[in-house]
GROMACS .gro file of C-alpha atoms in nm:
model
  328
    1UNK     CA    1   8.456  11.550   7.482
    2UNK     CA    2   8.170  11.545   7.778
    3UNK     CA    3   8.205  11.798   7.984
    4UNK     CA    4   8.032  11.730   8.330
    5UNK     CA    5   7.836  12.062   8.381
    6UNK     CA    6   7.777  12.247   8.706
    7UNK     CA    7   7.431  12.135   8.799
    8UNK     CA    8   7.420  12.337   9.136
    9UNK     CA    9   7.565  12.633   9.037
   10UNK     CA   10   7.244  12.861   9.097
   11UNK     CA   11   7.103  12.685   9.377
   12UNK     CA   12   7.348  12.573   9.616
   13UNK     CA   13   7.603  12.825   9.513
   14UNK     CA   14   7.603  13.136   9.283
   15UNK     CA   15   7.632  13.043   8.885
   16UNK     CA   16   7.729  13.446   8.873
   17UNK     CA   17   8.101  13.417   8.813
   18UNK     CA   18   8.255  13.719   8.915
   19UNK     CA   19   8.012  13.714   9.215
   20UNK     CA   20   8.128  13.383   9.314
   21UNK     CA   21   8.492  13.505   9.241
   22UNK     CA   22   8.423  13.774   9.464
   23UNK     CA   23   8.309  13.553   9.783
   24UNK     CA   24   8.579  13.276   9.739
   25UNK     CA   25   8.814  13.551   9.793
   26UNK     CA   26   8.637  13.705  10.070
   27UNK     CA   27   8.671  13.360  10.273
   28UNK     CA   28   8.980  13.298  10.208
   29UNK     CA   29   9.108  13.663  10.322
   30UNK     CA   30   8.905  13.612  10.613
   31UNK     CA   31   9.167  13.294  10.698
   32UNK     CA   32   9.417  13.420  10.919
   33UNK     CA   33   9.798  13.404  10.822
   34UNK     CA   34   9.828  13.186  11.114
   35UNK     CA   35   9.546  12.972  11.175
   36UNK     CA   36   9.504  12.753  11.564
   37UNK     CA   37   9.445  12.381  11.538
   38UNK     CA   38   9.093  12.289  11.723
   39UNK     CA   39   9.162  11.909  11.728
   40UNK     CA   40   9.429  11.856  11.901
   41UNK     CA   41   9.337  12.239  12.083
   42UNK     CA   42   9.643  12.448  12.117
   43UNK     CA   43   9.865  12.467  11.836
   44UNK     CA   44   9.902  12.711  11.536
   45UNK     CA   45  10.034  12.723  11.226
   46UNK     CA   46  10.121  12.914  10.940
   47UNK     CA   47   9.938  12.888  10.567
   48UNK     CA   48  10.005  12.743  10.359
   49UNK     CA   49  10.134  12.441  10.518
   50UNK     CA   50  10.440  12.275  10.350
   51UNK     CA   51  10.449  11.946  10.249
   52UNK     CA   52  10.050  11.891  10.287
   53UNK     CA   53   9.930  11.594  10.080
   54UNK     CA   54   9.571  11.628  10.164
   55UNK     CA   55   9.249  11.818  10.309
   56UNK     CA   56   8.897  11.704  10.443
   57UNK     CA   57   8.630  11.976  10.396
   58UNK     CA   58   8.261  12.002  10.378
   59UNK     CA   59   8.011  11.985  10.087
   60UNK     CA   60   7.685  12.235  10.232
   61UNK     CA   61   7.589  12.497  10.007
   62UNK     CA   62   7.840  12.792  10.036
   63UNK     CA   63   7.618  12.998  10.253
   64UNK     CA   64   7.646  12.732  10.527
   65UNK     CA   65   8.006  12.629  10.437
   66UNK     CA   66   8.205  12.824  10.229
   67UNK     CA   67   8.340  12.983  10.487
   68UNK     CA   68   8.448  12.671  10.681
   69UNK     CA   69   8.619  12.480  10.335
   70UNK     CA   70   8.854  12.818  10.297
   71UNK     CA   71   9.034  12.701  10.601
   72UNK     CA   72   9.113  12.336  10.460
   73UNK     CA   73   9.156  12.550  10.120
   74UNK     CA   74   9.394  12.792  10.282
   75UNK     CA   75   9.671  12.523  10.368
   76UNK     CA   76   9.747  12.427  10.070
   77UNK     CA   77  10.033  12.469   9.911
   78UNK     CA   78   9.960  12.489   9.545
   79UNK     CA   79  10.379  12.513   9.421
   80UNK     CA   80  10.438  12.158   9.316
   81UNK     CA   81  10.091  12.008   9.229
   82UNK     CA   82  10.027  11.879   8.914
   83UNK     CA   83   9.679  11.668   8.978
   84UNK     CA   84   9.391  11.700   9.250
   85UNK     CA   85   9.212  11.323   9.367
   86UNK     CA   86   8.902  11.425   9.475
   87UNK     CA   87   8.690  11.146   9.657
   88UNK     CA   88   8.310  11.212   9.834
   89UNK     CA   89   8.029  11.021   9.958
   90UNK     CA   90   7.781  10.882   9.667
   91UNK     CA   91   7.458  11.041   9.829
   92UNK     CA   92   7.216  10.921   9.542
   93UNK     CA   93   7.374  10.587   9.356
   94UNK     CA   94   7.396  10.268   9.615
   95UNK     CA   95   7.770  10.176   9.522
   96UNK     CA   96   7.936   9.882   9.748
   97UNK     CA   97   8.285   9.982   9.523
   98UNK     CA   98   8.415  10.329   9.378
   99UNK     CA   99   8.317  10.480   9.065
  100UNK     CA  100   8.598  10.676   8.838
  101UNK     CA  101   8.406  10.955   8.603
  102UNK     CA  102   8.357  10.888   8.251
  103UNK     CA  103   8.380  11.258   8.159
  104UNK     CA  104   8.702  11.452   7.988
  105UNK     CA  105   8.621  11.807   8.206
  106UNK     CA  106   8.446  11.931   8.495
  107UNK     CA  107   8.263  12.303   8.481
  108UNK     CA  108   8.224  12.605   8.713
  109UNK     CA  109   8.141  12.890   8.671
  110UNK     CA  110   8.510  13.014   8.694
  111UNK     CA  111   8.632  12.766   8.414
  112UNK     CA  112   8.649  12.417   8.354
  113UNK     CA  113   8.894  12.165   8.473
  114UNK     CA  114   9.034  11.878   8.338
  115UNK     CA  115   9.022  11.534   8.427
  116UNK     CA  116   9.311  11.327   8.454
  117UNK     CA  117   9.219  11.019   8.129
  118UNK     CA  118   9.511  10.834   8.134
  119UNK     CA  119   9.534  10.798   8.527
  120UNK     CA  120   9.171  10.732   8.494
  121UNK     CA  121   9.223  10.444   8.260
  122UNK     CA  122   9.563  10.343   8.489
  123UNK     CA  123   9.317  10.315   8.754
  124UNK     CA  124   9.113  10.098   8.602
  125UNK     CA  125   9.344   9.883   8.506
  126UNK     CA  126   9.461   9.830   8.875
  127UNK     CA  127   9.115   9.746   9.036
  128UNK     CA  128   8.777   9.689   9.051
  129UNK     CA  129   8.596  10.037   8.966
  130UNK     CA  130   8.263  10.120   8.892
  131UNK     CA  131   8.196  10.425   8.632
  132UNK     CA  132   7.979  10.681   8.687
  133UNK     CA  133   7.685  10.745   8.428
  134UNK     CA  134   7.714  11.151   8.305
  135UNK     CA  135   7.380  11.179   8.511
  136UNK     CA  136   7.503  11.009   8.798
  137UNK     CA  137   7.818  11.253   8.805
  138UNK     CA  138   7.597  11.540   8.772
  139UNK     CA  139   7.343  11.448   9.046
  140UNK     CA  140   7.648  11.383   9.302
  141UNK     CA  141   7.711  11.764   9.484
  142UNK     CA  142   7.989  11.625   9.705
  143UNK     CA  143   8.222  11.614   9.421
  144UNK     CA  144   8.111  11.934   9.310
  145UNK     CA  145   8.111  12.160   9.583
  146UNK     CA  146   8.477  12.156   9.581
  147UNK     CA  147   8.543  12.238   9.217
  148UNK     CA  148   8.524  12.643   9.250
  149UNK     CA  149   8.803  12.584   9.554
  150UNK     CA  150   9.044  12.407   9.374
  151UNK     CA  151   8.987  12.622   9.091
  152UNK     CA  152   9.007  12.944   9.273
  153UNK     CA  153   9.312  12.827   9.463
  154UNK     CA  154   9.479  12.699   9.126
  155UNK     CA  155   9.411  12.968   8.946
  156UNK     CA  156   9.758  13.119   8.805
  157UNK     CA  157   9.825  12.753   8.726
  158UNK     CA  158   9.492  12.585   8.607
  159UNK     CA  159   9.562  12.451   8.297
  160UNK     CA  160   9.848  12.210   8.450
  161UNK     CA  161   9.626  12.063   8.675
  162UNK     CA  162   9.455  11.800   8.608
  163UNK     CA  163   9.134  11.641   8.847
  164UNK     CA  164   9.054  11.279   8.951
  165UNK     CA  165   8.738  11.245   9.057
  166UNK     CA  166   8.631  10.899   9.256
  167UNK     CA  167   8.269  10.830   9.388
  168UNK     CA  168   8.310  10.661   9.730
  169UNK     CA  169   8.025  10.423   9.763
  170UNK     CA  170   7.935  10.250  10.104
  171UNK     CA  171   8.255  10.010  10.189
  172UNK     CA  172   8.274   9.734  10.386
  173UNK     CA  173   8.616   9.826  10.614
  174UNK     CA  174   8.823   9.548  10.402
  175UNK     CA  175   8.718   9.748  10.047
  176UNK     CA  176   8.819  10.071  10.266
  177UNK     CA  177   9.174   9.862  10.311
  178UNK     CA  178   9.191   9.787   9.934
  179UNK     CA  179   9.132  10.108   9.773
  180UNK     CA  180   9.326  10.280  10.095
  181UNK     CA  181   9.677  10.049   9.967
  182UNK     CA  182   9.549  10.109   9.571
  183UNK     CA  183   9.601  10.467   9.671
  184UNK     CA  184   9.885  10.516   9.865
  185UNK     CA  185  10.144  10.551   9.613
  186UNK     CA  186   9.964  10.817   9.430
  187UNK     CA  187   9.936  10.956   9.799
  188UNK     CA  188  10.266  10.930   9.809
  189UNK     CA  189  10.395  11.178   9.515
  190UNK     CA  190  10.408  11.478   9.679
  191UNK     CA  191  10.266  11.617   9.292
  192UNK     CA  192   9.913  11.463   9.391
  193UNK     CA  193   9.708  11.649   9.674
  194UNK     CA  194   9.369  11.390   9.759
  195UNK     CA  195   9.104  11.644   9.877
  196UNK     CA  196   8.820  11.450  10.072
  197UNK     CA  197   8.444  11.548  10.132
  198UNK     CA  198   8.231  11.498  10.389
  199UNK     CA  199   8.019  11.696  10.629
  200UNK     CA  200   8.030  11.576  11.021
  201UNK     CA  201   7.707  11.499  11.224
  202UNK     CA  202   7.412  11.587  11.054
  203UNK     CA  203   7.167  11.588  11.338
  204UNK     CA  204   6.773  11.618  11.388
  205UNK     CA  205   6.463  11.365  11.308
  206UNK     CA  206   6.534  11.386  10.948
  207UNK     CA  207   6.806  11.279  10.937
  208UNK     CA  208   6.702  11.000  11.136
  209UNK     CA  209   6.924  11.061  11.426
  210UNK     CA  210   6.884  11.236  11.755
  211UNK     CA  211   7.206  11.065  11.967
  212UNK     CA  212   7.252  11.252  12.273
  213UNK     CA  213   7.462  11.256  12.608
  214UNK     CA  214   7.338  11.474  12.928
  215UNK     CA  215   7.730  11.458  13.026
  216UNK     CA  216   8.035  11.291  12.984
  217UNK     CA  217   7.953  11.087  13.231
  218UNK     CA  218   7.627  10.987  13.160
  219UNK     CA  219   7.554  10.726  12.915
  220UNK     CA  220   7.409  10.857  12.551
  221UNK     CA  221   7.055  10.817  12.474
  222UNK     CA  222   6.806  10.889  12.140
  223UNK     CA  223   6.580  11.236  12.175
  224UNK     CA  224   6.248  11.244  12.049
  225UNK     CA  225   6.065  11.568  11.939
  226UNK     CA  226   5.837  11.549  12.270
  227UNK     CA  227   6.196  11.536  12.499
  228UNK     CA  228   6.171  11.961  12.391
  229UNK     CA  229   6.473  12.080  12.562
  230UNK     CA  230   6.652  11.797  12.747
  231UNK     CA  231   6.788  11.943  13.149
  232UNK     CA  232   7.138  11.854  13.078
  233UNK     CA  233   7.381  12.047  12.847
  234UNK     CA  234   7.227  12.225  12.518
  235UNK     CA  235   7.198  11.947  12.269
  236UNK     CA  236   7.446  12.167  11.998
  237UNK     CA  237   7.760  12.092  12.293
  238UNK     CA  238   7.678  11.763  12.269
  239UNK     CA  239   7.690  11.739  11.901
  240UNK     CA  240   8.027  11.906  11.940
  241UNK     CA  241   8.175  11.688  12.213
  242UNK     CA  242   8.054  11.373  11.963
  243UNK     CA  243   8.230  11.520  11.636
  244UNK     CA  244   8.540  11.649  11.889
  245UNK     CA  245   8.540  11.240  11.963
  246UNK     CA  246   8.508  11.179  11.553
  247UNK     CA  247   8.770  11.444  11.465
  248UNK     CA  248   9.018  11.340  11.759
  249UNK     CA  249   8.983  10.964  11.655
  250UNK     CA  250   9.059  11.084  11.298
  251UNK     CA  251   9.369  11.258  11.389
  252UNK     CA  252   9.547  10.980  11.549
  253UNK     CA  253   9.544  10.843  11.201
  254UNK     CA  254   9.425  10.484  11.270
  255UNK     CA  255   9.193  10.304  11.006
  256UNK     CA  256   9.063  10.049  11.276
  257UNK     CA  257   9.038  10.328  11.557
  258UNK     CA  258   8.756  10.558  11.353
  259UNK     CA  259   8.585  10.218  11.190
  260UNK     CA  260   8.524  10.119  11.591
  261UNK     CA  261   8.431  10.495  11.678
  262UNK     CA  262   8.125  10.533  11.397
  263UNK     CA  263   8.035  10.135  11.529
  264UNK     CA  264   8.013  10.317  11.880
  265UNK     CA  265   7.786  10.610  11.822
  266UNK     CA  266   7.663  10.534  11.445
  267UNK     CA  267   7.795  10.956  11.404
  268UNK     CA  268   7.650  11.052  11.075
  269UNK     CA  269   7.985  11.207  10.899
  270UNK     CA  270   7.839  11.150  10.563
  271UNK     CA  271   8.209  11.083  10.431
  272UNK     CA  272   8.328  10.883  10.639
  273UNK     CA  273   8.420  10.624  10.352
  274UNK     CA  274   8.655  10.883  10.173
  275UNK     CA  275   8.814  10.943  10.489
  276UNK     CA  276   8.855  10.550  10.589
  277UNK     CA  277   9.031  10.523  10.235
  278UNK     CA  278   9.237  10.785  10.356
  279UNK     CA  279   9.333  10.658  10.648
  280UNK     CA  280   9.369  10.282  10.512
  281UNK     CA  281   9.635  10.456  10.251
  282UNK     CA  282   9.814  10.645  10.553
  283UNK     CA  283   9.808  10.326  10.744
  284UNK     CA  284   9.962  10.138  10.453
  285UNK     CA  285  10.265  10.373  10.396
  286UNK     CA  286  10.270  10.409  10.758
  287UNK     CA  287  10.179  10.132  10.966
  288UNK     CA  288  10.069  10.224  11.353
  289UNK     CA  289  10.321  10.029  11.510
  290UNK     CA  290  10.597  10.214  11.350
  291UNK     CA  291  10.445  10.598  11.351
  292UNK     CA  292  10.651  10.836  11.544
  293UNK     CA  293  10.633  11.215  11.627
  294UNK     CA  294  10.820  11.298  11.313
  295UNK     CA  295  10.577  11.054  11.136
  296UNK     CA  296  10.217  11.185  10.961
  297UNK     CA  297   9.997  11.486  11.120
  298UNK     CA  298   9.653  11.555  11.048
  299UNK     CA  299   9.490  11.851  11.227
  300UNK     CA  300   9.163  11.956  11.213
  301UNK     CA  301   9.151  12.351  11.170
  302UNK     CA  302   8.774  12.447  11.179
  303UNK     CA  303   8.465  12.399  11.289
  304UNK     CA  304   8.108  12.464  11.232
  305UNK     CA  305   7.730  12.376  11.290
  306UNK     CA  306   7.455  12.532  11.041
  307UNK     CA  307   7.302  12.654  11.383
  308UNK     CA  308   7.323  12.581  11.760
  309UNK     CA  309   7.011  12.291  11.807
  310UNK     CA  310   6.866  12.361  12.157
  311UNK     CA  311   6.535  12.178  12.087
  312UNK     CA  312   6.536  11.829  11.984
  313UNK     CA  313   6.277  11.943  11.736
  314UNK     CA  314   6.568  12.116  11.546
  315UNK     CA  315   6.822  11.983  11.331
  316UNK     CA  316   7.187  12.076  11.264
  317UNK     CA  317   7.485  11.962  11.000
  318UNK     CA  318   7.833  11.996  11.155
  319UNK     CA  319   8.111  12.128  10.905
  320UNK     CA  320   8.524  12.059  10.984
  321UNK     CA  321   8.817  12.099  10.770
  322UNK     CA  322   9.156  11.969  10.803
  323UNK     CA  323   9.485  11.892  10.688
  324UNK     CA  324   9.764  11.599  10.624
  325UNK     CA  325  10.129  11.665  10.655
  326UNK     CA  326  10.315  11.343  10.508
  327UNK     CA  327  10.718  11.369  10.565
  328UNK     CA  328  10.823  11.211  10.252
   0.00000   0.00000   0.00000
């Protein structure tokens, strides 16, 4: 048995377990019963959503994003799954494929989880996978920073769940396409719930990206730290109206659509190849030209920045969380 242990417990989150306990709960209380969709703006609705088959949320240490990830967390009704697909970003190992985990558990502090062998292995058997070293695994946080969610939210019911992490490397949109059909039908079973990680915009000279826009109607433009305070809206709206853009895009569900948006403005959503493979599988159970208004809804539910950047000498990461409602 190897048992993939939490390496960021202590650091980016508390290893204390009733302490951690204590603030997962917090967050989610803090959720209202009925919580108002952000992107599209208007509409509410009540949690946990039925029929949801799968959530984006962020991967920031708790203090900057706990609170965020317990709205994503919130909708999800927990009745009828039996297995979790978990897919982030590969921040450390260059991967031009995905990578399945070669462990048999994954630790929190709350309790372990297990991971699903034999769909591991089925898989495997059904495309080209890469797997991840045990140190690999470990070094990844994306994957991690979920794992004290899904096992807070499955609590009563741990021990039949079962976990699937996958390791989304850098796709070309084509490998997006092929994993995206590869997954559908497990998107399909309305057992399965696919959670997917990524943080939006992470803004500021080190991150290596300073994109701006004065106004809508001005054309973008890259700050330097010397620019100080630009004379057109705080920098922070502008960082919202760019991830409003990336979130909208995502919403109307179109694999091609969000591939031409990050082309356009090169937005640094760190996960934006789990959520391309999520799209790609929505797309391949339900192609555009046939979508309707009883068809697939995803609807963002939150958002966040780590702090509001008025100086192009700061920096900012942008947090969102979201759900899909499939009809089948």
């Amino acid at each position: 048995m190897t048992v993939r242990q939490a390496t960021h417990a202590g650091s980016w989150y508390t290893d204390d377990r009733e302490q951690l306990d204590y603030e997962l709960q917090q967050w989610l209380d803090n959720v209202p019963e009925q919580v108002t969709e952000v992107i599209p703006v208007g509409d509410s609705c009540p949690v946990p959503v039925k029929g949801i088959r799968a959530i984006i949320g962020p991967h920031a240490g708790f203090s900057y994003s706990g609170a965020n990830a317990a709205y994503g967390y919130k909708c999800i009704d927990t009745q009828n799954i039996k297995r979790v697909f978990l897919l982030g970003p590969s921040h450390h190992a260059y991967l031009k494929t995905c990578a399945l985990s070669q462990c048999t558990e994954y630790s929190t502090p709350l309790g372990n989880i297990r991971v699903d062998q034999e769909l591991v292995q089925e898989l495997q058997d059904k495309g080209e996978w890469r797997l991840m070293s045990t140190r690999v695994d470990q070094d990844e946080h994306s994957l991690e920073m979920h794992l004290p969610y899904i096992y807070k939210v499955f609590e009563s019911r741990i021990e039949q769940i079962s976990l699937v992490p996958i390791m989304v490397g850098s796709l070309a949109f084509e490998t997006e396409q092929k994993y995206g059909k590869l997954l559908a039908p497990y998107l399909a079973d309305p057992e399965n719930l696919f959670i997917i990680s990524s943080d939006f915009c992470h803004w500021g000279s080190r991150f290596g990206y300073t994109y701006y826009q004065s106004s809508e109607d001005n054309q973008p433009c890259d700050l330097s730290a010397r620019d100080g305070r630009p004379n057109g809206v705080p920098i922070w709206e502008s960082i919202q109206r760019l991830d409003s853009e990336g979130m909208d895009v995502i919403t109307q569900l179109d694999h091609v659509m969000f591939r031409e948006y990050l082309d356009d403005t090169s937005n640094t959503i760190c996960g934006n190849h789990p959520i391309s493979v999520l799209l790609a599988a929505v797309n391949h159970m339900y192609p555009k030209d046939v979508q309707n208004r009883d068809g697939p809804r995803l609807r963002f539910v939150k958002y966040d920045q780590s702090s509001k950047v008025c100086s192009a000498k700061d920096s900012s990461v942008s947090y969102a969380s979201a759900y899909l409602w499939l009809p089948c």
